Amino acid sequence: MASVHTYDKSSHRHVLPLRPTIKDYAWGIRGLDSRVARFALESGVIDEVDPDSPYAELWLGTHPSGPTTLRDGTTLESVVGGQLPFLFKVLSAGKALSIQAHPCKEGAKRLHLENPINYVDDNHKPELAVALTPFEAMCGFRRLEEIAILIKKHPEFAACISNEAKLAIFLCSRDENDKKKALRMLFKSFMSCPAETSQVQLKKLLKRLQKEQSVDHVHPHEEPPWERKCSRAILRLAQQFPGDSGAMAPFLLNYLLIAPGESFYMAANEPHAYVAGEIIECMACSDNVVRAGLTPKFKDVDNLVNMLTYSMGGPTINAGTPAY
């Protein structure tokens, strides 16, 4: 993306400045704290930055939900002679995005055919992300051993899961297929828990966790760091989405802190929820998102439960190396 300030009409290099599309989703970072806002200002898409407005995503590509144009209004798609196979984004998250996954190609075609309003295209959406700032994310399911510990330790979480699903976790063999079946049963049970039950249990959980975070509780080093991080994440998510049982997602998903320059890959049909920070992303040209929590948008729990691979463990985090 060339800056409008450095564009030289007399240049014969044919470098054309692009005008990206800016998305103002509610979870975006506000004002000039957002890289999306600063890049939008630099590229001439906006004349000024509203300090009270969220600037969530910057899109560069040919997707119809956010087409890039040249300065004269010509679309990038018409210039390159068709749709690009990829979509580039800058993402500035001030609070958590939804619990979600992106479909594979076959799944995307089916979802678009069945529900074109909520699934606007028929393409898959694997994505590669590089952190620009310290970036917090929930990615992939925890291992069954960790989930079993959390079920035993947190009765409120356990109360949102059927006895059958809990037994499947505790009695599961070491066979990978058995583990995936047990995890699927657990996730489906939790996501299908009636709201009146999950909301009551969430209130009880928050009250207890808040007390445990106080100075009167046992010394924090008596609890494993990953469990402390899990509890603090739940308290934070519950503040952002009051009454949403999705705040208990850290009991199910790996909670990661990714350093600037590190990268990770989210394949299709893998659960994740970005929590805070800024990244650049490159993905297939699609806007398909299957959501199930931490959002006021359309939730599609049944499709999410059915599409996931139920692999356990988070994505591989790759450290960047200098190019010189």
Coordinates of C-alpha atoms in Angstrom, one line a residue:
M1 CA 0.0 0.0 0.0
A2 CA 1.7 3.2 -1.1
S3 CA 1.3 6.4 0.9
V4 CA -0.6 9.3 -0.8
H5 CA 2.2 11.5 0.4
T6 CA 4.9 9.6 -1.5
Y7 CA 3.0 9.0 -4.7
D8 CA 4.7 10.7 -7.7
K9 CA 2.5 11.1 -10.8
S10 CA 5.6 11.5 -12.9
S11 CA 7.0 8.1 -11.9
H12 CA 7.1 5.6 -14.6
R13 CA 7.3 2.6 -12.2
H14 CA 3.5 2.3 -12.3
V15 CA 3.2 2.1 -8.5
L16 CA -0.4 2.9 -7.7
P17 CA -1.6 3.9 -4.3
L18 CA -4.4 1.7 -3.0
R19 CA -7.4 2.7 -0.9
P20 CA -8.2 -0.1 1.5
T21 CA -11.6 -0.7 3.2
I22 CA -11.9 0.1 6.9
K23 CA -14.2 -1.9 9.2
D24 CA -15.5 -0.3 12.4
Y25 CA -16.5 -3.4 14.3
A26 CA -17.3 -2.7 18.0
W27 CA -14.3 -4.7 19.2
G28 CA -11.8 -2.5 17.4
I29 CA -9.2 -0.3 19.2
R30 CA -10.4 3.3 19.4
G31 CA -8.9 6.4 17.9
L32 CA -5.2 6.9 17.1
D33 CA -4.2 4.0 19.4
S34 CA -5.4 1.8 16.5
R35 CA -2.9 0.9 13.8
V36 CA -5.9 0.5 11.4
A37 CA -6.8 4.1 12.1
R38 CA -3.3 5.4 11.5
F39 CA -2.8 3.4 8.3
A40 CA -6.2 4.6 7.0
L41 CA -5.2 8.2 7.7
E42 CA -1.9 7.7 5.9
S43 CA -3.5 6.1 2.9
G44 CA -6.0 8.9 2.5
V45 CA -9.1 6.8 3.2
I46 CA -10.1 9.0 6.0
D47 CA -9.4 12.7 6.6
E48 CA -9.3 12.5 10.4
V49 CA -9.5 10.0 13.2
D50 CA -12.4 10.0 15.6
P51 CA -11.0 9.4 19.1
D52 CA -14.2 7.7 20.2
S53 CA -14.7 5.4 17.2
P54 CA -13.4 1.8 16.9
Y55 CA -11.1 1.0 14.0
A56 CA -11.0 -2.8 13.8
E57 CA -9.8 -4.0 10.4
L58 CA -8.2 -2.8 7.3
W59 CA -8.8 -4.9 4.1
L60 CA -6.7 -5.0 1.0
G61 CA -8.1 -7.3 -1.7
T62 CA -11.0 -7.9 -4.0
H63 CA -13.6 -9.4 -1.7
P64 CA -17.0 -7.8 -2.4
S65 CA -17.6 -7.1 1.3
G66 CA -14.6 -4.7 1.3
P67 CA -13.1 -4.1 -2.1
T68 CA -9.9 -2.1 -2.5
T69 CA -9.9 0.7 -5.0
L70 CA -7.5 3.1 -6.7
R71 CA -7.6 6.8 -6.0
D72 CA -9.9 7.4 -9.0
G73 CA -12.4 4.8 -7.7
T74 CA -11.4 2.0 -10.0
T75 CA -11.7 -1.3 -8.2
L76 CA -8.5 -3.4 -7.7
E77 CA -10.4 -6.4 -9.2
S78 CA -10.9 -4.6 -12.5
V79 CA -7.2 -3.6 -12.6
V80 CA -5.9 -7.1 -12.0
G81 CA -8.5 -8.7 -14.2
G82 CA -10.4 -10.7 -11.6
Q83 CA -10.6 -11.7 -7.9
L84 CA -7.3 -12.2 -6.0
P85 CA -7.0 -15.5 -4.3
F86 CA -6.0 -13.9 -1.0
L87 CA -7.2 -11.1 1.3
F88 CA -4.7 -9.1 3.4
K89 CA -5.8 -7.5 6.7
V90 CA -4.5 -5.4 9.5
L91 CA -6.5 -6.2 12.7
S92 CA -6.6 -4.0 15.8
A93 CA -8.5 -5.7 18.6
G94 CA -9.4 -3.7 21.7
K95 CA -11.6 -6.5 23.1
A96 CA -12.3 -10.1 22.3
L97 CA -13.7 -11.3 19.0
S98 CA -16.2 -14.1 18.9
I99 CA -15.6 -17.8 19.5
Q100 CA -15.4 -18.9 15.9
A101 CA -14.1 -21.1 13.2
H102 CA -13.8 -20.8 9.4
P103 CA -15.1 -23.6 7.1
C104 CA -13.2 -25.7 4.7
K105 CA -14.0 -25.4 1.0
E106 CA -16.6 -28.1 1.0
G107 CA -18.3 -26.7 4.1
A108 CA -18.2 -23.1 2.8
K109 CA -20.1 -24.2 -0.4
R110 CA -22.7 -25.9 1.7
L111 CA -23.1 -23.0 4.2
H112 CA -23.4 -20.4 1.4
L113 CA -26.0 -22.5 -0.4
E114 CA -28.1 -23.0 2.7
N115 CA -27.7 -19.6 4.3
P116 CA -26.3 -17.0 1.8
I117 CA -27.2 -14.1 4.1
N118 CA -24.9 -15.1 6.9
Y119 CA -22.3 -16.9 4.7
V120 CA -21.7 -14.5 1.9
D121 CA -19.3 -16.5 -0.3
D122 CA -18.5 -20.2 -1.0
N123 CA -14.8 -20.1 -0.2
H124 CA -12.7 -21.4 2.7
K125 CA -10.7 -19.1 5.0
P126 CA -7.5 -20.5 6.4
E127 CA -5.4 -17.6 7.8
L128 CA -1.8 -16.8 8.6
A129 CA -1.2 -14.1 11.2
V130 CA 1.9 -12.1 12.4
A131 CA 1.8 -10.2 15.6
L132 CA 2.5 -6.5 15.5
T133 CA 2.1 -6.0 19.2
P134 CA 1.8 -8.5 22.1
F135 CA -1.2 -10.5 21.0
E136 CA -3.6 -12.5 23.1
A137 CA -5.6 -15.3 21.5
M138 CA -7.5 -18.5 22.3
C139 CA -6.6 -21.0 19.7
G140 CA -7.4 -24.7 19.5
F141 CA -8.8 -27.0 22.2
R142 CA -6.9 -27.8 25.3
R143 CA -5.7 -31.4 25.9
L144 CA -8.3 -33.6 27.6
E145 CA -6.0 -33.9 30.7
E146 CA -6.2 -30.1 31.2
I147 CA -9.9 -30.0 30.7
A148 CA -10.4 -32.8 33.1
I149 CA -8.5 -30.9 35.8
L150 CA -10.6 -27.8 35.2
I151 CA -13.9 -29.7 35.4
K152 CA -12.9 -31.1 38.8
K153 CA -11.7 -27.7 40.0
H154 CA -14.6 -25.6 38.8
P155 CA -18.0 -27.0 39.8
E156 CA -19.7 -24.2 38.0
F157 CA -18.1 -25.2 34.7
A158 CA -19.0 -28.8 35.4
A159 CA -22.6 -27.9 36.0
C160 CA -22.9 -26.7 32.4
I161 CA -21.9 -30.1 31.0
S162 CA -23.9 -33.3 31.0
N163 CA -22.9 -36.2 33.2
E164 CA -22.5 -38.4 30.1
A165 CA -20.0 -35.9 28.6
K166 CA -18.0 -35.6 31.8
L167 CA -17.8 -39.4 32.1
A168 CA -16.6 -39.6 28.5
I169 CA -13.7 -37.2 29.4
F170 CA -12.8 -39.0 32.6
L171 CA -13.0 -42.6 31.2
C172 CA -11.5 -41.8 27.8
S173 CA -8.8 -44.2 26.4
R174 CA -5.5 -43.0 24.9
D175 CA -6.8 -43.6 21.4
E176 CA -6.9 -40.3 19.5
N177 CA -10.2 -41.0 17.9
D178 CA -11.8 -41.7 21.3
K179 CA -10.3 -38.5 22.6
K180 CA -11.9 -36.5 19.7
K181 CA -15.3 -38.2 20.3
A182 CA -15.1 -37.3 24.0
L183 CA -14.1 -33.8 23.3
R184 CA -16.9 -33.3 20.7
M185 CA -19.4 -34.6 23.2
L186 CA -18.1 -32.2 25.9
F187 CA -18.1 -29.2 23.6
K188 CA -21.6 -29.9 22.2
S189 CA -22.9 -30.4 25.8
F190 CA -21.4 -27.1 27.0
M191 CA -22.6 -25.1 24.0
S192 CA -26.1 -26.6 24.3
C193 CA -26.4 -25.8 28.0
P194 CA -29.7 -23.8 28.6
A195 CA -29.0 -20.1 29.1
E196 CA -30.8 -20.0 32.4
T197 CA -28.4 -22.6 33.7
S198 CA -25.2 -21.3 32.2
Q199 CA -25.9 -17.7 33.3
V200 CA -26.5 -18.7 36.9
Q201 CA -23.3 -20.8 37.0
L202 CA -21.3 -18.1 35.4
K203 CA -22.4 -15.6 38.1
K204 CA -21.3 -18.2 40.8
L205 CA -18.0 -18.8 39.0
L206 CA -17.2 -15.0 38.7
K207 CA -18.0 -14.4 42.4
R208 CA -15.6 -17.2 43.4
L209 CA -12.8 -16.3 41.0
Q210 CA -13.0 -12.6 42.2
K211 CA -12.6 -13.8 45.8
E212 CA -9.7 -16.0 44.9
Q213 CA -7.9 -13.1 43.1
S214 CA -8.1 -11.1 46.3
V215 CA -5.2 -10.7 48.7
D216 CA -6.9 -12.9 51.3
H217 CA -6.6 -16.0 49.1
V218 CA -3.8 -18.5 49.0
H219 CA -0.5 -17.4 47.6
P220 CA -0.8 -17.3 43.8
H221 CA 2.4 -19.4 43.3
E222 CA 0.5 -22.3 44.8
E223 CA -1.6 -22.5 41.7
P224 CA 0.0 -23.4 38.3
P225 CA 0.5 -20.4 36.0
W226 CA -1.7 -21.7 33.3
E227 CA -4.6 -22.1 35.7
R228 CA -4.1 -18.5 37.0
K229 CA -4.0 -17.2 33.5
C230 CA -7.2 -19.1 32.7
S231 CA -9.1 -17.6 35.6
R232 CA -8.0 -14.1 34.9
A233 CA -9.0 -14.4 31.3
I234 CA -12.5 -15.5 32.3
L235 CA -12.9 -12.5 34.6
R236 CA -11.8 -10.2 31.7
L237 CA -14.1 -11.8 29.1
A238 CA -17.1 -11.6 31.5
Q239 CA -16.6 -7.9 31.9
Q240 CA -16.6 -7.4 28.1
F241 CA -19.6 -9.7 27.5
P242 CA -21.8 -9.8 30.6
G243 CA -24.0 -12.9 30.9
D244 CA -22.4 -14.7 28.0
S245 CA -21.3 -18.2 28.9
G246 CA -18.7 -17.9 26.2
A247 CA -16.6 -16.2 28.9
M248 CA -15.8 -19.7 30.1
A249 CA -14.1 -20.5 26.8
P250 CA -10.6 -20.5 28.4
F251 CA -11.6 -23.7 30.2
L252 CA -11.8 -25.3 26.7
L253 CA -9.4 -23.4 24.5
N254 CA -5.6 -22.7 24.8
Y255 CA -4.9 -19.2 25.9
L256 CA -1.8 -17.8 24.2
L257 CA 0.3 -14.7 24.3
I258 CA 2.1 -14.2 21.1
A259 CA 5.1 -11.8 20.9
P260 CA 5.6 -9.1 18.2
G261 CA 7.1 -10.8 15.1
E262 CA 5.8 -14.2 15.9
S263 CA 3.4 -15.9 13.6
F264 CA 0.8 -18.6 13.7
Y265 CA -1.5 -20.4 11.3
M266 CA -5.2 -21.1 11.8
A267 CA -6.5 -23.9 9.6
A268 CA -10.1 -24.3 8.6
N269 CA -12.4 -25.9 11.1
E270 CA -10.3 -25.0 14.1
P271 CA -11.8 -23.0 17.0
H272 CA -10.3 -19.7 18.0
A273 CA -11.1 -16.3 19.5
Y274 CA -8.7 -13.3 19.3
V275 CA -8.7 -11.4 22.5
A276 CA -6.5 -8.3 22.3
G277 CA -3.7 -6.8 20.3
E278 CA -2.8 -6.1 16.7
I279 CA -1.8 -8.4 13.9
I280 CA -1.5 -8.6 10.1
E281 CA -3.3 -11.4 8.4
C282 CA -3.2 -13.1 5.0
M283 CA -6.1 -15.5 4.3
A284 CA -8.0 -17.0 1.4
C285 CA -10.4 -14.5 -0.1
S286 CA -13.5 -15.1 2.1
D287 CA -15.5 -13.5 4.8
N288 CA -17.1 -16.7 6.2
V289 CA -17.2 -17.0 10.0
V290 CA -19.1 -19.5 12.0
R291 CA -19.7 -18.0 15.5
A292 CA -20.9 -19.5 18.7
G293 CA -20.2 -17.0 21.6
L294 CA -18.8 -13.7 22.8
T295 CA -20.8 -11.8 20.1
P296 CA -24.1 -10.1 19.5
K297 CA -24.0 -11.4 15.9
F298 CA -25.6 -14.5 14.4
K299 CA -24.6 -17.6 16.3
D300 CA -24.6 -21.0 14.6
V301 CA -23.7 -23.5 17.3
D302 CA -24.9 -26.6 15.4
N303 CA -22.7 -26.0 12.4
L304 CA -19.8 -25.1 14.6
V305 CA -20.1 -28.3 16.6
N306 CA -20.4 -30.4 13.5
M307 CA -17.5 -28.8 11.5
L308 CA -14.6 -28.8 14.0
T309 CA -11.8 -31.3 13.8
Y310 CA -11.4 -31.6 17.6
S311 CA -7.7 -31.7 17.3
M312 CA -6.0 -30.8 20.7
G313 CA -3.2 -28.4 21.4
G314 CA -2.6 -24.9 20.1
P315 CA -1.1 -23.8 16.8
T316 CA 2.7 -23.8 16.2
I317 CA 4.1 -20.4 17.1
N318 CA 6.9 -19.4 14.7
A319 CA 9.5 -16.8 15.7
G320 CA 10.5 -14.4 12.9
T321 CA 14.2 -14.1 11.9
P322 CA 15.9 -11.0 10.5
A323 CA 16.0 -10.8 6.7
Y324 CA 19.4 -9.3 6.6

